[in-house]
């Protein structure tokens, strides 16, 4: 029995060391605090969002998330529970005055990830559903009337369906009325009609419309148009075209920039 004592003692020391390492890693990553923390880029910032994964090469730090009252900004989209037909989705909202805003995202009980910042009255930032494993929960921080708020968390899901072939488009209208531009579609679009499309976020003075789409089993196109370019304004404007696929109950939006 005595000859086995050194081996047993060594195994006990190794087990205690592994246990201590696991506890240290758990506490360092935010552990049981879950949604009370946010992961932000550390000393090695990148163009993409920070991650809690050690294998992605990002350096990050976990900091406490401020305790803010819950309030949704105007026009916040997508809605809670919505199915999205593109892995790259625009999150958009508006504020009544100039506001500094932040978009947060997470999946499950993990820490929030800082996905980007925006300032102004009209706000939109991209969210990559694939980054979160096809399901993501997001929230928006913003200011109004001198106070800062955070929207109630909304969870969205990736779903197969027809979608726009590109996340954004840029057009330069002439001075002529009733101009249209072709926007490419992807996926099985044969069930789409002109009622599948709507526009949003454009200035109130600009009248927009969509012609009946040209659809196929693997794509097609829809023509987006404006009636009077005077409604664009001198500096140009930005808006979104929405697609709703009734076949899969899934939505997509693409950004349209009109320049002068």
PDB file of C-alpha atoms in Angstrom, residues 116-254:
ATOM      1  CA  UNK A 116     -21.693  49.091 -32.069  1.00  0.00           C
ATOM      2  CA  UNK A 117     -22.607  52.706 -31.406  1.00  0.00           C
ATOM      3  CA  UNK A 118     -24.522  55.367 -33.318  1.00  0.00           C
ATOM      4  CA  UNK A 119     -25.447  59.021 -32.810  1.00  0.00           C
ATOM      5  CA  UNK A 120     -28.211  61.176 -34.268  1.00  0.00           C
ATOM      6  CA  UNK A 121     -31.989  60.929 -34.681  1.00  0.00           C
ATOM      7  CA  UNK A 122     -32.278  57.930 -37.048  1.00  0.00           C
ATOM      8  CA  UNK A 123     -30.286  54.854 -36.073  1.00  0.00           C
ATOM      9  CA  UNK A 124     -29.458  51.531 -37.716  1.00  0.00           C
ATOM     10  CA  UNK A 125     -26.770  48.954 -37.005  1.00  0.00           C
ATOM     11  CA  UNK A 126     -26.125  45.442 -38.388  1.00  0.00           C
ATOM     12  CA  UNK A 127     -26.541  42.268 -36.346  1.00  0.00           C
ATOM     13  CA  UNK A 128     -25.049  38.989 -37.591  1.00  0.00           C
ATOM     14  CA  UNK A 129     -27.350  36.133 -36.582  1.00  0.00           C
ATOM     15  CA  UNK A 130     -24.750  33.583 -37.663  1.00  0.00           C
ATOM     16  CA  UNK A 131     -22.363  35.004 -35.065  1.00  0.00           C
ATOM     17  CA  UNK A 132     -24.883  34.098 -32.360  1.00  0.00           C
ATOM     18  CA  UNK A 133     -25.789  30.676 -33.757  1.00  0.00           C
ATOM     19  CA  UNK A 134     -28.994  31.626 -35.672  1.00  0.00           C
ATOM     20  CA  UNK A 135     -30.808  33.034 -32.613  1.00  0.00           C
ATOM     21  CA  UNK A 136     -29.978  36.319 -30.934  1.00  0.00           C
ATOM     22  CA  UNK A 137     -31.358  38.541 -28.202  1.00  0.00           C
ATOM     23  CA  UNK A 138     -30.700  42.256 -28.598  1.00  0.00           C
ATOM     24  CA  UNK A 139     -31.311  45.487 -26.716  1.00  0.00           C
ATOM     25  CA  UNK A 140     -30.729  49.164 -27.495  1.00  0.00           C
ATOM     26  CA  UNK A 141     -29.453  51.831 -25.120  1.00  0.00           C
ATOM     27  CA  UNK A 142     -30.452  55.421 -25.922  1.00  0.00           C
ATOM     28  CA  UNK A 143     -31.088  58.848 -24.441  1.00  0.00           C
ATOM     29  CA  UNK A 144     -34.265  60.913 -24.341  1.00  0.00           C
ATOM     30  CA  UNK A 145     -35.187  63.991 -22.304  1.00  0.00           C
ATOM     31  CA  UNK A 146     -31.807  63.913 -20.600  1.00  0.00           C
ATOM     32  CA  UNK A 147     -32.200  60.348 -19.318  1.00  0.00           C
ATOM     33  CA  UNK A 148     -30.700  57.082 -20.547  1.00  0.00           C
ATOM     34  CA  UNK A 149     -32.794  53.953 -21.135  1.00  0.00           C
ATOM     35  CA  UNK A 150     -32.400  50.383 -22.357  1.00  0.00           C
ATOM     36  CA  UNK A 151     -35.036  48.671 -24.494  1.00  0.00           C
ATOM     37  CA  UNK A 152     -36.619  45.436 -23.337  1.00  0.00           C
ATOM     38  CA  UNK A 153     -34.677  42.443 -24.747  1.00  0.00           C
ATOM     39  CA  UNK A 154     -36.004  41.059 -28.033  1.00  0.00           C
ATOM     40  CA  UNK A 155     -35.148  37.631 -29.431  1.00  0.00           C
ATOM     41  CA  UNK A 156     -35.082  36.970 -33.178  1.00  0.00           C
ATOM     42  CA  UNK A 157     -34.511  33.769 -35.144  1.00  0.00           C
ATOM     43  CA  UNK A 158     -33.009  32.891 -38.513  1.00  0.00           C
ATOM     44  CA  UNK A 159     -35.450  31.184 -40.901  1.00  0.00           C
ATOM     45  CA  UNK A 160     -35.192  30.036 -44.501  1.00  0.00           C
ATOM     46  CA  UNK A 161     -37.021  32.272 -46.921  1.00  0.00           C
ATOM     47  CA  UNK A 162     -36.695  34.705 -49.785  1.00  0.00           C
ATOM     48  CA  UNK A 163     -34.524  37.742 -49.051  1.00  0.00           C
ATOM     49  CA  UNK A 164     -32.655  40.616 -50.669  1.00  0.00           C
ATOM     50  CA  UNK A 165     -29.459  39.706 -52.484  1.00  0.00           C
ATOM     51  CA  UNK A 166     -27.558  42.623 -50.916  1.00  0.00           C
ATOM     52  CA  UNK A 167     -27.726  44.328 -47.528  1.00  0.00           C
ATOM     53  CA  UNK A 168     -27.612  47.850 -49.009  1.00  0.00           C
ATOM     54  CA  UNK A 169     -28.139  49.772 -52.278  1.00  0.00           C
ATOM     55  CA  UNK A 170     -27.193  53.256 -53.420  1.00  0.00           C
ATOM     56  CA  UNK A 171     -28.950  55.213 -56.172  1.00  0.00           C
ATOM     57  CA  UNK A 172     -28.582  58.746 -57.515  1.00  0.00           C
ATOM     58  CA  UNK A 173     -31.949  60.002 -58.814  1.00  0.00           C
ATOM     59  CA  UNK A 174     -32.255  62.516 -61.618  1.00  0.00           C
ATOM     60  CA  UNK A 175     -34.786  65.364 -61.555  1.00  0.00           C
ATOM     61  CA  UNK A 176     -37.362  63.276 -63.417  1.00  0.00           C
ATOM     62  CA  UNK A 177     -40.545  62.017 -61.684  1.00  0.00           C
ATOM     63  CA  UNK A 178     -41.465  58.343 -61.248  1.00  0.00           C
ATOM     64  CA  UNK A 179     -38.007  56.781 -61.256  1.00  0.00           C
ATOM     65  CA  UNK A 180     -37.409  53.108 -60.448  1.00  0.00           C
ATOM     66  CA  UNK A 181     -34.403  50.890 -59.768  1.00  0.00           C
ATOM     67  CA  UNK A 182     -34.071  47.101 -59.790  1.00  0.00           C
ATOM     68  CA  UNK A 183     -33.221  45.370 -56.521  1.00  0.00           C
ATOM     69  CA  UNK A 184     -32.114  41.734 -56.755  1.00  0.00           C
ATOM     70  CA  UNK A 185     -33.803  39.016 -54.723  1.00  0.00           C
ATOM     71  CA  UNK A 186     -32.508  35.622 -53.571  1.00  0.00           C
ATOM     72  CA  UNK A 187     -34.133  32.328 -52.614  1.00  0.00           C
ATOM     73  CA  UNK A 188     -37.455  30.899 -53.745  1.00  0.00           C
ATOM     74  CA  UNK A 189     -39.513  34.023 -54.491  1.00  0.00           C
ATOM     75  CA  UNK A 190     -42.356  32.612 -56.617  1.00  0.00           C
ATOM     76  CA  UNK A 191     -44.966  33.301 -53.895  1.00  0.00           C
ATOM     77  CA  UNK A 192     -44.081  36.996 -53.577  1.00  0.00           C
ATOM     78  CA  UNK A 193     -46.397  39.759 -54.829  1.00  0.00           C
ATOM     79  CA  UNK A 194     -46.281  43.544 -54.708  1.00  0.00           C
ATOM     80  CA  UNK A 195     -48.018  43.284 -51.329  1.00  0.00           C
ATOM     81  CA  UNK A 196     -44.956  41.421 -49.993  1.00  0.00           C
ATOM     82  CA  UNK A 197     -42.975  44.680 -50.023  1.00  0.00           C
ATOM     83  CA  UNK A 198     -43.196  47.913 -48.079  1.00  0.00           C
ATOM     84  CA  UNK A 199     -40.917  50.879 -47.448  1.00  0.00           C
ATOM     85  CA  UNK A 200     -40.055  52.526 -44.143  1.00  0.00           C
ATOM     86  CA  UNK A 201     -37.708  55.051 -42.543  1.00  0.00           C
ATOM     87  CA  UNK A 202     -37.761  57.400 -45.561  1.00  0.00           C
ATOM     88  CA  UNK A 203     -38.626  61.110 -45.071  1.00  0.00           C
ATOM     89  CA  UNK A 204     -42.366  61.802 -44.864  1.00  0.00           C
ATOM     90  CA  UNK A 205     -42.129  64.107 -47.884  1.00  0.00           C
ATOM     91  CA  UNK A 206     -40.824  61.329 -50.129  1.00  0.00           C
ATOM     92  CA  UNK A 207     -43.435  59.082 -51.782  1.00  0.00           C
ATOM     93  CA  UNK A 208     -42.046  55.615 -52.531  1.00  0.00           C
ATOM     94  CA  UNK A 209     -43.533  52.525 -54.194  1.00  0.00           C
ATOM     95  CA  UNK A 210     -42.711  49.028 -55.461  1.00  0.00           C
ATOM     96  CA  UNK A 211     -43.761  47.449 -58.773  1.00  0.00           C
ATOM     97  CA  UNK A 212     -44.915  43.806 -58.865  1.00  0.00           C
ATOM     98  CA  UNK A 213     -41.780  41.638 -58.525  1.00  0.00           C
ATOM     99  CA  UNK A 214     -40.287  39.427 -61.212  1.00  0.00           C
ATOM    100  CA  UNK A 215     -39.869  36.141 -59.333  1.00  0.00           C
ATOM    101  CA  UNK A 216     -38.313  32.723 -59.900  1.00  0.00           C
ATOM    102  CA  UNK A 217     -37.333  29.596 -57.978  1.00  0.00           C
ATOM    103  CA  UNK A 218     -33.868  30.993 -57.224  1.00  0.00           C
ATOM    104  CA  UNK A 219     -34.292  34.765 -57.117  1.00  0.00           C
ATOM    105  CA  UNK A 220     -35.663  37.521 -59.298  1.00  0.00           C
ATOM    106  CA  UNK A 221     -35.959  41.242 -58.707  1.00  0.00           C
ATOM    107  CA  UNK A 222     -38.309  43.981 -57.574  1.00  0.00           C
ATOM    108  CA  UNK A 223     -38.348  47.577 -58.773  1.00  0.00           C
ATOM    109  CA  UNK A 224     -38.251  50.239 -56.064  1.00  0.00           C
ATOM    110  CA  UNK A 225     -39.360  53.724 -57.092  1.00  0.00           C
ATOM    111  CA  UNK A 226     -40.019  57.302 -56.032  1.00  0.00           C
ATOM    112  CA  UNK A 227     -42.644  59.682 -57.446  1.00  0.00           C
ATOM    113  CA  UNK A 228     -40.903  63.028 -56.922  1.00  0.00           C
ATOM    114  CA  UNK A 229     -37.145  63.398 -56.208  1.00  0.00           C
ATOM    115  CA  UNK A 230     -37.781  66.749 -54.495  1.00  0.00           C
ATOM    116  CA  UNK A 231     -38.843  64.802 -51.410  1.00  0.00           C
ATOM    117  CA  UNK A 232     -35.315  63.447 -51.006  1.00  0.00           C
ATOM    118  CA  UNK A 233     -33.977  66.740 -49.715  1.00  0.00           C
ATOM    119  CA  UNK A 234     -30.730  68.458 -50.533  1.00  0.00           C
ATOM    120  CA  UNK A 235     -28.437  66.107 -48.601  1.00  0.00           C
ATOM    121  CA  UNK A 236     -29.989  62.837 -49.738  1.00  0.00           C
ATOM    122  CA  UNK A 237     -31.717  60.344 -47.488  1.00  0.00           C
ATOM    123  CA  UNK A 238     -31.773  56.759 -46.268  1.00  0.00           C
ATOM    124  CA  UNK A 239     -34.638  54.300 -45.928  1.00  0.00           C
ATOM    125  CA  UNK A 240     -35.405  50.583 -45.957  1.00  0.00           C
ATOM    126  CA  UNK A 241     -37.316  48.202 -48.199  1.00  0.00           C
ATOM    127  CA  UNK A 242     -38.982  45.307 -46.382  1.00  0.00           C
ATOM    128  CA  UNK A 243     -39.815  41.873 -47.741  1.00  0.00           C
ATOM    129  CA  UNK A 244     -42.252  39.475 -46.072  1.00  0.00           C
ATOM    130  CA  UNK A 245     -42.313  35.848 -47.217  1.00  0.00           C
ATOM    131  CA  UNK A 246     -45.708  34.384 -46.252  1.00  0.00           C
ATOM    132  CA  UNK A 247     -44.487  30.910 -47.222  1.00  0.00           C
ATOM    133  CA  UNK A 248     -41.998  30.819 -44.346  1.00  0.00           C
ATOM    134  CA  UNK A 249     -43.345  33.683 -42.176  1.00  0.00           C
ATOM    135  CA  UNK A 250     -39.968  35.425 -42.434  1.00  0.00           C
ATOM    136  CA  UNK A 251     -38.910  39.058 -42.913  1.00  0.00           C
ATOM    137  CA  UNK A 252     -35.943  40.874 -44.418  1.00  0.00           C
ATOM    138  CA  UNK A 253     -34.992  44.526 -44.848  1.00  0.00           C
ATOM    139  CA  UNK A 254     -32.389  46.124 -47.091  1.00  0.00           C
TER     140      UNK A 254
END
